Amino acid sequence: MKVDLETGLLNQANFVPSPNCDERPEGTAIELVVVHGISLPPRQFGGQGVEQLFTNQLNPEDDPYYKTIEGLKVSAHLFINRKGEVTQFVPFHLRAWHAGVSRYQARDKCNDFSIGIELEGTDHTPYTASQYSALKQAVQAIMEAYPSIPKDAVTGHEHIAPGRKTDPGPYFMWAAIRSSGGKA
């Protein structure tokens, strides 16, 4: 995988643009990768729910849970499904809306300086080998393209929003991406 610095896109990702993004604050370098876990409907894999959520196309009538998140405006830069297929929703130079209220090493507003990667899964389901492979390749490509990201600056949503978020959860194997720079 390789990042095109002109477009901010990963060459091996399917690009589906999300309207839920904006410019990063002027002069802000990308210095963090945040790993998340998501499934929509909850605990169900393989559907279109995540893409629909990130593109504001989620129909609240399709699942009772969707009514609880109706109108939610969120996104991530990348989504990796259970097969290891990568979809990009936001170019890396733009700010995706994935972290919410967050703090990393005494810095608030992690969306400003991070790249968000969602893995299809739940806190209590192991992620797949294909997902770890795609995640590792994506993180390596991102770090090569953005050398402002320290080698140990890959963390979980649970670490930047403790008490509020729990993903990617206890089944996430941090050792599987540490060789690409990631560390809890």
JSON list of C-alpha atoms in Angstrom, two decimals:
[
{"chain": "A", "resi": 1, "resn": "MET", "atom": "CA", "xyz": [0.00, 0.00, 0.00]},
{"chain": "A", "resi": 2, "resn": "LYS", "atom": "CA", "xyz": [1.05, 3.55, -0.66]},
{"chain": "A", "resi": 3, "resn": "VAL", "atom": "CA", "xyz": [-0.41, 6.97, 0.12]},
{"chain": "A", "resi": 4, "resn": "ASP", "atom": "CA", "xyz": [-0.73, 9.50, -2.70]},
{"chain": "A", "resi": 5, "resn": "LEU", "atom": "CA", "xyz": [0.30, 12.72, -0.97]},
{"chain": "A", "resi": 6, "resn": "GLU", "atom": "CA", "xyz": [-1.49, 14.90, -3.53]},
{"chain": "A", "resi": 7, "resn": "THR", "atom": "CA", "xyz": [-4.89, 13.28, -2.99]},
{"chain": "A", "resi": 8, "resn": "GLY", "atom": "CA", "xyz": [-4.39, 11.93, 0.53]},
{"chain": "A", "resi": 9, "resn": "LEU", "atom": "CA", "xyz": [-5.69, 8.56, -0.62]},
{"chain": "A", "resi": 10, "resn": "LEU", "atom": "CA", "xyz": [-4.40, 5.04, -0.05]},
{"chain": "A", "resi": 11, "resn": "ASN", "atom": "CA", "xyz": [-3.82, 3.39, -3.41]},
{"chain": "A", "resi": 12, "resn": "GLN", "atom": "CA", "xyz": [-5.34, 0.01, -2.46]},
{"chain": "A", "resi": 13, "resn": "ALA", "atom": "CA", "xyz": [-8.48, 1.38, -0.82]},
{"chain": "A", "resi": 14, "resn": "ASN", "atom": "CA", "xyz": [-11.89, 1.84, -2.36]},
{"chain": "A", "resi": 15, "resn": "PHE", "atom": "CA", "xyz": [-12.71, 5.55, -1.94]},
{"chain": "A", "resi": 16, "resn": "VAL", "atom": "CA", "xyz": [-16.24, 6.43, -0.82]},
{"chain": "A", "resi": 17, "resn": "PRO", "atom": "CA", "xyz": [-16.27, 10.13, 0.13]},
{"chain": "A", "resi": 18, "resn": "SER", "atom": "CA", "xyz": [-17.85, 11.10, 3.44]},
{"chain": "A", "resi": 19, "resn": "PRO", "atom": "CA", "xyz": [-19.29, 14.58, 3.94]},
{"chain": "A", "resi": 20, "resn": "ASN", "atom": "CA", "xyz": [-18.36, 14.28, 7.64]},
{"chain": "A", "resi": 21, "resn": "CYS", "atom": "CA", "xyz": [-14.94, 15.90, 7.55]},
{"chain": "A", "resi": 22, "resn": "ASP", "atom": "CA", "xyz": [-13.31, 19.29, 7.40]},
{"chain": "A", "resi": 23, "resn": "GLU", "atom": "CA", "xyz": [-9.93, 20.98, 7.24]},
{"chain": "A", "resi": 24, "resn": "ARG", "atom": "CA", "xyz": [-7.42, 20.32, 9.98]},
{"chain": "A", "resi": 25, "resn": "PRO", "atom": "CA", "xyz": [-6.37, 23.43, 11.93]},
{"chain": "A", "resi": 26, "resn": "GLU", "atom": "CA", "xyz": [-3.75, 25.37, 9.98]},
{"chain": "A", "resi": 27, "resn": "GLY", "atom": "CA", "xyz": [-0.21, 24.17, 10.65]},
{"chain": "A", "resi": 28, "resn": "THR", "atom": "CA", "xyz": [-1.33, 20.97, 12.40]},
{"chain": "A", "resi": 29, "resn": "ALA", "atom": "CA", "xyz": [0.79, 17.93, 11.57]},
{"chain": "A", "resi": 30, "resn": "ILE", "atom": "CA", "xyz": [-0.57, 14.39, 11.57]},
{"chain": "A", "resi": 31, "resn": "GLU", "atom": "CA", "xyz": [1.00, 12.78, 14.65]},
{"chain": "A", "resi": 32, "resn": "LEU", "atom": "CA", "xyz": [-1.24, 9.89, 15.69]},
{"chain": "A", "resi": 33, "resn": "VAL", "atom": "CA", "xyz": [-3.13, 6.85, 14.38]},
{"chain": "A", "resi": 34, "resn": "VAL", "atom": "CA", "xyz": [-6.23, 5.80, 16.31]},
{"chain": "A", "resi": 35, "resn": "VAL", "atom": "CA", "xyz": [-7.60, 2.26, 15.97]},
{"chain": "A", "resi": 36, "resn": "HIS", "atom": "CA", "xyz": [-11.33, 1.75, 16.48]},
{"chain": "A", "resi": 37, "resn": "GLY", "atom": "CA", "xyz": [-13.80, -1.12, 16.30]},
{"chain": "A", "resi": 38, "resn": "ILE", "atom": "CA", "xyz": [-17.29, -0.83, 14.82]},
{"chain": "A", "resi": 39, "resn": "SER", "atom": "CA", "xyz": [-20.14, -2.99, 13.60]},
{"chain": "A", "resi": 40, "resn": "LEU", "atom": "CA", "xyz": [-23.57, -1.92, 12.41]},
{"chain": "A", "resi": 41, "resn": "PRO", "atom": "CA", "xyz": [-25.99, -3.18, 13.40]},
{"chain": "A", "resi": 42, "resn": "PRO", "atom": "CA", "xyz": [-24.09, -4.00, 16.60]},
{"chain": "A", "resi": 43, "resn": "ARG", "atom": "CA", "xyz": [-22.43, -7.44, 16.55]},
{"chain": "A", "resi": 44, "resn": "GLN", "atom": "CA", "xyz": [-23.34, -7.98, 12.88]},
{"chain": "A", "resi": 45, "resn": "PHE", "atom": "CA", "xyz": [-20.72, -8.09, 10.15]},
{"chain": "A", "resi": 46, "resn": "GLY", "atom": "CA", "xyz": [-20.72, -7.79, 6.38]},
{"chain": "A", "resi": 47, "resn": "GLY", "atom": "CA", "xyz": [-23.50, -5.27, 5.87]},
{"chain": "A", "resi": 48, "resn": "GLN", "atom": "CA", "xyz": [-23.53, -1.72, 4.56]},
{"chain": "A", "resi": 49, "resn": "GLY", "atom": "CA", "xyz": [-24.30, -0.04, 7.90]},
{"chain": "A", "resi": 50, "resn": "VAL", "atom": "CA", "xyz": [-20.86, 1.47, 8.48]},
{"chain": "A", "resi": 51, "resn": "GLU", "atom": "CA", "xyz": [-20.64, 2.92, 4.97]},
{"chain": "A", "resi": 52, "resn": "GLN", "atom": "CA", "xyz": [-24.19, 4.25, 5.30]},
{"chain": "A", "resi": 53, "resn": "LEU", "atom": "CA", "xyz": [-23.37, 5.86, 8.66]},
{"chain": "A", "resi": 54, "resn": "PHE", "atom": "CA", "xyz": [-20.21, 7.52, 7.37]},
{"chain": "A", "resi": 55, "resn": "THR", "atom": "CA", "xyz": [-22.03, 8.87, 4.29]},
{"chain": "A", "resi": 56, "resn": "ASN", "atom": "CA", "xyz": [-25.18, 10.01, 6.14]},
{"chain": "A", "resi": 57, "resn": "GLN", "atom": "CA", "xyz": [-27.28, 7.38, 4.35]},
{"chain": "A", "resi": 58, "resn": "LEU", "atom": "CA", "xyz": [-28.26, 5.26, 7.37]},
{"chain": "A", "resi": 59, "resn": "ASN", "atom": "CA", "xyz": [-32.00, 4.54, 7.38]},
{"chain": "A", "resi": 60, "resn": "PRO", "atom": "CA", "xyz": [-33.31, 4.52, 10.97]},
{"chain": "A", "resi": 61, "resn": "GLU", "atom": "CA", "xyz": [-36.05, 2.10, 9.90]},
{"chain": "A", "resi": 62, "resn": "ASP", "atom": "CA", "xyz": [-33.55, -0.61, 8.89]},
{"chain": "A", "resi": 63, "resn": "ASP", "atom": "CA", "xyz": [-32.68, -1.62, 12.47]},
{"chain": "A", "resi": 64, "resn": "PRO", "atom": "CA", "xyz": [-33.99, -0.57, 15.90]},
{"chain": "A", "resi": 65, "resn": "TYR", "atom": "CA", "xyz": [-30.45, 0.44, 16.94]},
{"chain": "A", "resi": 66, "resn": "TYR", "atom": "CA", "xyz": [-30.22, 2.89, 14.05]},
{"chain": "A", "resi": 67, "resn": "LYS", "atom": "CA", "xyz": [-32.93, 5.04, 15.64]},
{"chain": "A", "resi": 68, "resn": "THR", "atom": "CA", "xyz": [-30.57, 5.64, 18.60]},
{"chain": "A", "resi": 69, "resn": "ILE", "atom": "CA", "xyz": [-27.89, 7.08, 16.31]},
{"chain": "A", "resi": 70, "resn": "GLU", "atom": "CA", "xyz": [-30.15, 8.89, 13.86]},
{"chain": "A", "resi": 71, "resn": "GLY", "atom": "CA", "xyz": [-28.54, 12.16, 12.75]},
{"chain": "A", "resi": 72, "resn": "LEU", "atom": "CA", "xyz": [-25.09, 11.20, 14.05]},
{"chain": "A", "resi": 73, "resn": "LYS", "atom": "CA", "xyz": [-22.37, 12.77, 11.88]},
{"chain": "A", "resi": 74, "resn": "VAL", "atom": "CA", "xyz": [-19.18, 10.72, 12.13]},
{"chain": "A", "resi": 75, "resn": "SER", "atom": "CA", "xyz": [-16.49, 9.31, 9.87]},
{"chain": "A", "resi": 76, "resn": "ALA", "atom": "CA", "xyz": [-13.09, 7.67, 9.87]},
{"chain": "A", "resi": 77, "resn": "HIS", "atom": "CA", "xyz": [-10.31, 7.85, 7.35]},
{"chain": "A", "resi": 78, "resn": "LEU", "atom": "CA", "xyz": [-10.28, 4.08, 6.80]},
{"chain": "A", "resi": 79, "resn": "PHE", "atom": "CA", "xyz": [-12.58, 1.12, 7.43]},
{"chain": "A", "resi": 80, "resn": "ILE", "atom": "CA", "xyz": [-11.22, -2.44, 7.24]},
{"chain": "A", "resi": 81, "resn": "ASN", "atom": "CA", "xyz": [-13.86, -5.16, 6.98]},
{"chain": "A", "resi": 82, "resn": "ARG", "atom": "CA", "xyz": [-13.56, -8.74, 8.24]},
{"chain": "A", "resi": 83, "resn": "LYS", "atom": "CA", "xyz": [-12.06, -9.84, 4.89]},
{"chain": "A", "resi": 84, "resn": "GLY", "atom": "CA", "xyz": [-9.32, -7.20, 5.11]},
{"chain": "A", "resi": 85, "resn": "GLU", "atom": "CA", "xyz": [-10.83, -5.02, 2.39]},
{"chain": "A", "resi": 86, "resn": "VAL", "atom": "CA", "xyz": [-10.07, -1.34, 2.92]},
{"chain": "A", "resi": 87, "resn": "THR", "atom": "CA", "xyz": [-12.47, 1.52, 2.25]},
{"chain": "A", "resi": 88, "resn": "GLN", "atom": "CA", "xyz": [-11.32, 5.11, 2.60]},
{"chain": "A", "resi": 89, "resn": "PHE", "atom": "CA", "xyz": [-13.91, 7.74, 3.52]},
{"chain": "A", "resi": 90, "resn": "VAL", "atom": "CA", "xyz": [-11.77, 10.82, 4.19]},
{"chain": "A", "resi": 91, "resn": "PRO", "atom": "CA", "xyz": [-8.45, 11.84, 2.58]},
{"chain": "A", "resi": 92, "resn": "PHE", "atom": "CA", "xyz": [-5.69, 11.82, 5.19]},
{"chain": "A", "resi": 93, "resn": "HIS", "atom": "CA", "xyz": [-4.96, 15.55, 4.92]},
{"chain": "A", "resi": 94, "resn": "LEU", "atom": "CA", "xyz": [-8.52, 16.30, 6.07]},
{"chain": "A", "resi": 95, "resn": "ARG", "atom": "CA", "xyz": [-9.93, 15.87, 9.58]},
{"chain": "A", "resi": 96, "resn": "ALA", "atom": "CA", "xyz": [-12.28, 12.90, 9.97]},
{"chain": "A", "resi": 97, "resn": "TRP", "atom": "CA", "xyz": [-14.74, 12.93, 12.85]},
{"chain": "A", "resi": 98, "resn": "HIS", "atom": "CA", "xyz": [-13.80, 9.71, 14.65]},
{"chain": "A", "resi": 99, "resn": "ALA", "atom": "CA", "xyz": [-12.36, 10.49, 18.09]},
{"chain": "A", "resi": 100, "resn": "GLY", "atom": "CA", "xyz": [-14.89, 12.82, 19.70]},
{"chain": "A", "resi": 101, "resn": "VAL", "atom": "CA", "xyz": [-13.90, 14.19, 23.10]},
{"chain": "A", "resi": 102, "resn": "SER", "atom": "CA", "xyz": [-10.38, 12.82, 23.38]},
{"chain": "A", "resi": 103, "resn": "ARG", "atom": "CA", "xyz": [-6.91, 13.36, 24.79]},
{"chain": "A", "resi": 104, "resn": "TYR", "atom": "CA", "xyz": [-3.50, 11.92, 23.86]},
{"chain": "A", "resi": 105, "resn": "GLN", "atom": "CA", "xyz": [-0.34, 12.78, 25.81]},
{"chain": "A", "resi": 106, "resn": "ALA", "atom": "CA", "xyz": [-1.80, 16.01, 27.26]},
{"chain": "A", "resi": 107, "resn": "ARG", "atom": "CA", "xyz": [-3.27, 17.10, 23.89]},
{"chain": "A", "resi": 108, "resn": "ASP", "atom": "CA", "xyz": [-7.02, 17.43, 23.46]},
{"chain": "A", "resi": 109, "resn": "LYS", "atom": "CA", "xyz": [-9.04, 17.13, 20.24]},
{"chain": "A", "resi": 110, "resn": "CYS", "atom": "CA", "xyz": [-7.32, 14.12, 18.71]},
{"chain": "A", "resi": 111, "resn": "ASN", "atom": "CA", "xyz": [-9.30, 14.50, 15.47]},
{"chain": "A", "resi": 112, "resn": "ASP", "atom": "CA", "xyz": [-7.14, 17.56, 14.75]},
{"chain": "A", "resi": 113, "resn": "PHE", "atom": "CA", "xyz": [-3.88, 15.60, 14.55]},
{"chain": "A", "resi": 114, "resn": "SER", "atom": "CA", "xyz": [-4.82, 11.95, 13.99]},
{"chain": "A", "resi": 115, "resn": "ILE", "atom": "CA", "xyz": [-5.85, 9.42, 11.39]},
{"chain": "A", "resi": 116, "resn": "GLY", "atom": "CA", "xyz": [-8.75, 7.17, 12.38]},
{"chain": "A", "resi": 117, "resn": "ILE", "atom": "CA", "xyz": [-8.93, 3.54, 11.27]},
{"chain": "A", "resi": 118, "resn": "GLU", "atom": "CA", "xyz": [-12.09, 1.53, 12.00]},
{"chain": "A", "resi": 119, "resn": "LEU", "atom": "CA", "xyz": [-11.94, -2.26, 12.08]},
{"chain": "A", "resi": 120, "resn": "GLU", "atom": "CA", "xyz": [-15.18, -4.15, 11.57]},
{"chain": "A", "resi": 121, "resn": "GLY", "atom": "CA", "xyz": [-15.68, -5.91, 14.86]},
{"chain": "A", "resi": 122, "resn": "THR", "atom": "CA", "xyz": [-16.71, -5.66, 18.48]},
{"chain": "A", "resi": 123, "resn": "ASP", "atom": "CA", "xyz": [-14.87, -5.32, 21.76]},
{"chain": "A", "resi": 124, "resn": "HIS", "atom": "CA", "xyz": [-15.47, -8.98, 22.54]},
{"chain": "A", "resi": 125, "resn": "THR", "atom": "CA", "xyz": [-14.83, -10.66, 19.18]},
{"chain": "A", "resi": 126, "resn": "PRO", "atom": "CA", "xyz": [-11.33, -11.41, 17.91]},
{"chain": "A", "resi": 127, "resn": "TYR", "atom": "CA", "xyz": [-10.36, -9.50, 14.79]},
{"chain": "A", "resi": 128, "resn": "THR", "atom": "CA", "xyz": [-9.31, -11.50, 11.71]},
{"chain": "A", "resi": 129, "resn": "ALA", "atom": "CA", "xyz": [-5.85, -12.23, 10.35]},
{"chain": "A", "resi": 130, "resn": "SER", "atom": "CA", "xyz": [-6.87, -10.43, 7.15]},
{"chain": "A", "resi": 131, "resn": "GLN", "atom": "CA", "xyz": [-7.74, -7.31, 9.16]},
{"chain": "A", "resi": 132, "resn": "TYR", "atom": "CA", "xyz": [-4.41, -7.33, 10.99]},
{"chain": "A", "resi": 133, "resn": "SER", "atom": "CA", "xyz": [-2.55, -7.75, 7.70]},
{"chain": "A", "resi": 134, "resn": "ALA", "atom": "CA", "xyz": [-4.41, -4.84, 6.07]},
{"chain": "A", "resi": 135, "resn": "LEU", "atom": "CA", "xyz": [-4.06, -2.69, 9.19]},
{"chain": "A", "resi": 136, "resn": "LYS", "atom": "CA", "xyz": [-0.33, -3.30, 9.40]},
{"chain": "A", "resi": 137, "resn": "GLN", "atom": "CA", "xyz": [0.14, -2.43, 5.71]},
{"chain": "A", "resi": 138, "resn": "ALA", "atom": "CA", "xyz": [-2.00, 0.70, 6.05]},
{"chain": "A", "resi": 139, "resn": "VAL", "atom": "CA", "xyz": [-0.14, 1.90, 9.15]},
{"chain": "A", "resi": 140, "resn": "GLN", "atom": "CA", "xyz": [3.20, 1.32, 7.43]},
{"chain": "A", "resi": 141, "resn": "ALA", "atom": "CA", "xyz": [2.06, 3.30, 4.36]},
{"chain": "A", "resi": 142, "resn": "ILE", "atom": "CA", "xyz": [0.69, 6.11, 6.53]},
{"chain": "A", "resi": 143, "resn": "MET", "atom": "CA", "xyz": [3.89, 6.36, 8.58]},
{"chain": "A", "resi": 144, "resn": "GLU", "atom": "CA", "xyz": [5.99, 6.38, 5.44]},
{"chain": "A", "resi": 145, "resn": "ALA", "atom": "CA", "xyz": [3.87, 9.19, 3.98]},
{"chain": "A", "resi": 146, "resn": "TYR", "atom": "CA", "xyz": [3.63, 11.18, 7.22]},
{"chain": "A", "resi": 147, "resn": "PRO", "atom": "CA", "xyz": [6.98, 10.99, 9.04]},
{"chain": "A", "resi": 148, "resn": "SER", "atom": "CA", "xyz": [5.59, 13.43, 11.63]},
{"chain": "A", "resi": 149, "resn": "ILE", "atom": "CA", "xyz": [3.87, 10.39, 13.22]},
{"chain": "A", "resi": 150, "resn": "PRO", "atom": "CA", "xyz": [6.18, 8.92, 15.89]},
{"chain": "A", "resi": 151, "resn": "LYS", "atom": "CA", "xyz": [6.73, 5.17, 15.52]},
{"chain": "A", "resi": 152, "resn": "ASP", "atom": "CA", "xyz": [4.93, 4.47, 18.81]},
{"chain": "A", "resi": 153, "resn": "ALA", "atom": "CA", "xyz": [1.94, 6.76, 18.10]},
{"chain": "A", "resi": 154, "resn": "VAL", "atom": "CA", "xyz": [-0.67, 4.12, 17.28]},
{"chain": "A", "resi": 155, "resn": "THR", "atom": "CA", "xyz": [-3.29, 3.81, 19.98]},
{"chain": "A", "resi": 156, "resn": "GLY", "atom": "CA", "xyz": [-6.85, 2.71, 20.61]},
{"chain": "A", "resi": 157, "resn": "HIS", "atom": "CA", "xyz": [-9.98, 4.78, 20.93]},
{"chain": "A", "resi": 158, "resn": "GLU", "atom": "CA", "xyz": [-10.23, 3.38, 24.47]},
{"chain": "A", "resi": 159, "resn": "HIS", "atom": "CA", "xyz": [-6.87, 4.98, 25.32]},
{"chain": "A", "resi": 160, "resn": "ILE", "atom": "CA", "xyz": [-7.74, 8.49, 24.12]},
{"chain": "A", "resi": 161, "resn": "ALA", "atom": "CA", "xyz": [-11.30, 8.48, 25.50]},
{"chain": "A", "resi": 162, "resn": "PRO", "atom": "CA", "xyz": [-11.10, 6.29, 28.63]},
{"chain": "A", "resi": 163, "resn": "GLY", "atom": "CA", "xyz": [-14.37, 5.79, 30.44]},
{"chain": "A", "resi": 164, "resn": "ARG", "atom": "CA", "xyz": [-16.24, 6.88, 27.31]},
{"chain": "A", "resi": 165, "resn": "LYS", "atom": "CA", "xyz": [-15.02, 4.39, 24.71]},
{"chain": "A", "resi": 166, "resn": "THR", "atom": "CA", "xyz": [-13.87, 0.77, 24.93]},
{"chain": "A", "resi": 167, "resn": "ASP", "atom": "CA", "xyz": [-12.77, -0.06, 21.39]},
{"chain": "A", "resi": 168, "resn": "PRO", "atom": "CA", "xyz": [-10.96, -1.76, 19.83]},
{"chain": "A", "resi": 169, "resn": "GLY", "atom": "CA", "xyz": [-11.32, -3.83, 23.01]},
{"chain": "A", "resi": 170, "resn": "PRO", "atom": "CA", "xyz": [-9.49, -6.55, 24.91]},
{"chain": "A", "resi": 171, "resn": "TYR", "atom": "CA", "xyz": [-9.33, -8.94, 21.94]},
{"chain": "A", "resi": 172, "resn": "PHE", "atom": "CA", "xyz": [-7.27, -6.53, 19.86]},
{"chain": "A", "resi": 173, "resn": "MET", "atom": "CA", "xyz": [-3.74, -7.91, 19.50]},
{"chain": "A", "resi": 174, "resn": "TRP", "atom": "CA", "xyz": [-1.44, -4.89, 19.73]},
{"chain": "A", "resi": 175, "resn": "ALA", "atom": "CA", "xyz": [1.59, -7.12, 19.11]},
{"chain": "A", "resi": 176, "resn": "ALA", "atom": "CA", "xyz": [0.26, -7.78, 15.60]},
{"chain": "A", "resi": 177, "resn": "ILE", "atom": "CA", "xyz": [0.93, -4.18, 14.58]},
{"chain": "A", "resi": 178, "resn": "ARG", "atom": "CA", "xyz": [3.83, -3.23, 16.82]},
{"chain": "A", "resi": 179, "resn": "SER", "atom": "CA", "xyz": [6.37, -4.10, 14.15]},
{"chain": "A", "resi": 180, "resn": "SER", "atom": "CA", "xyz": [4.78, -1.37, 11.99]},
{"chain": "A", "resi": 181, "resn": "GLY", "atom": "CA", "xyz": [5.20, 1.10, 14.81]},
{"chain": "A", "resi": 182, "resn": "GLY", "atom": "CA", "xyz": [1.95, 0.65, 16.72]},
{"chain": "A", "resi": 183, "resn": "LYS", "atom": "CA", "xyz": [1.90, 0.54, 20.49]},
{"chain": "A", "resi": 184, "resn": "ALA", "atom": "CA", "xyz": [-0.83, 0.67, 23.10]}
]
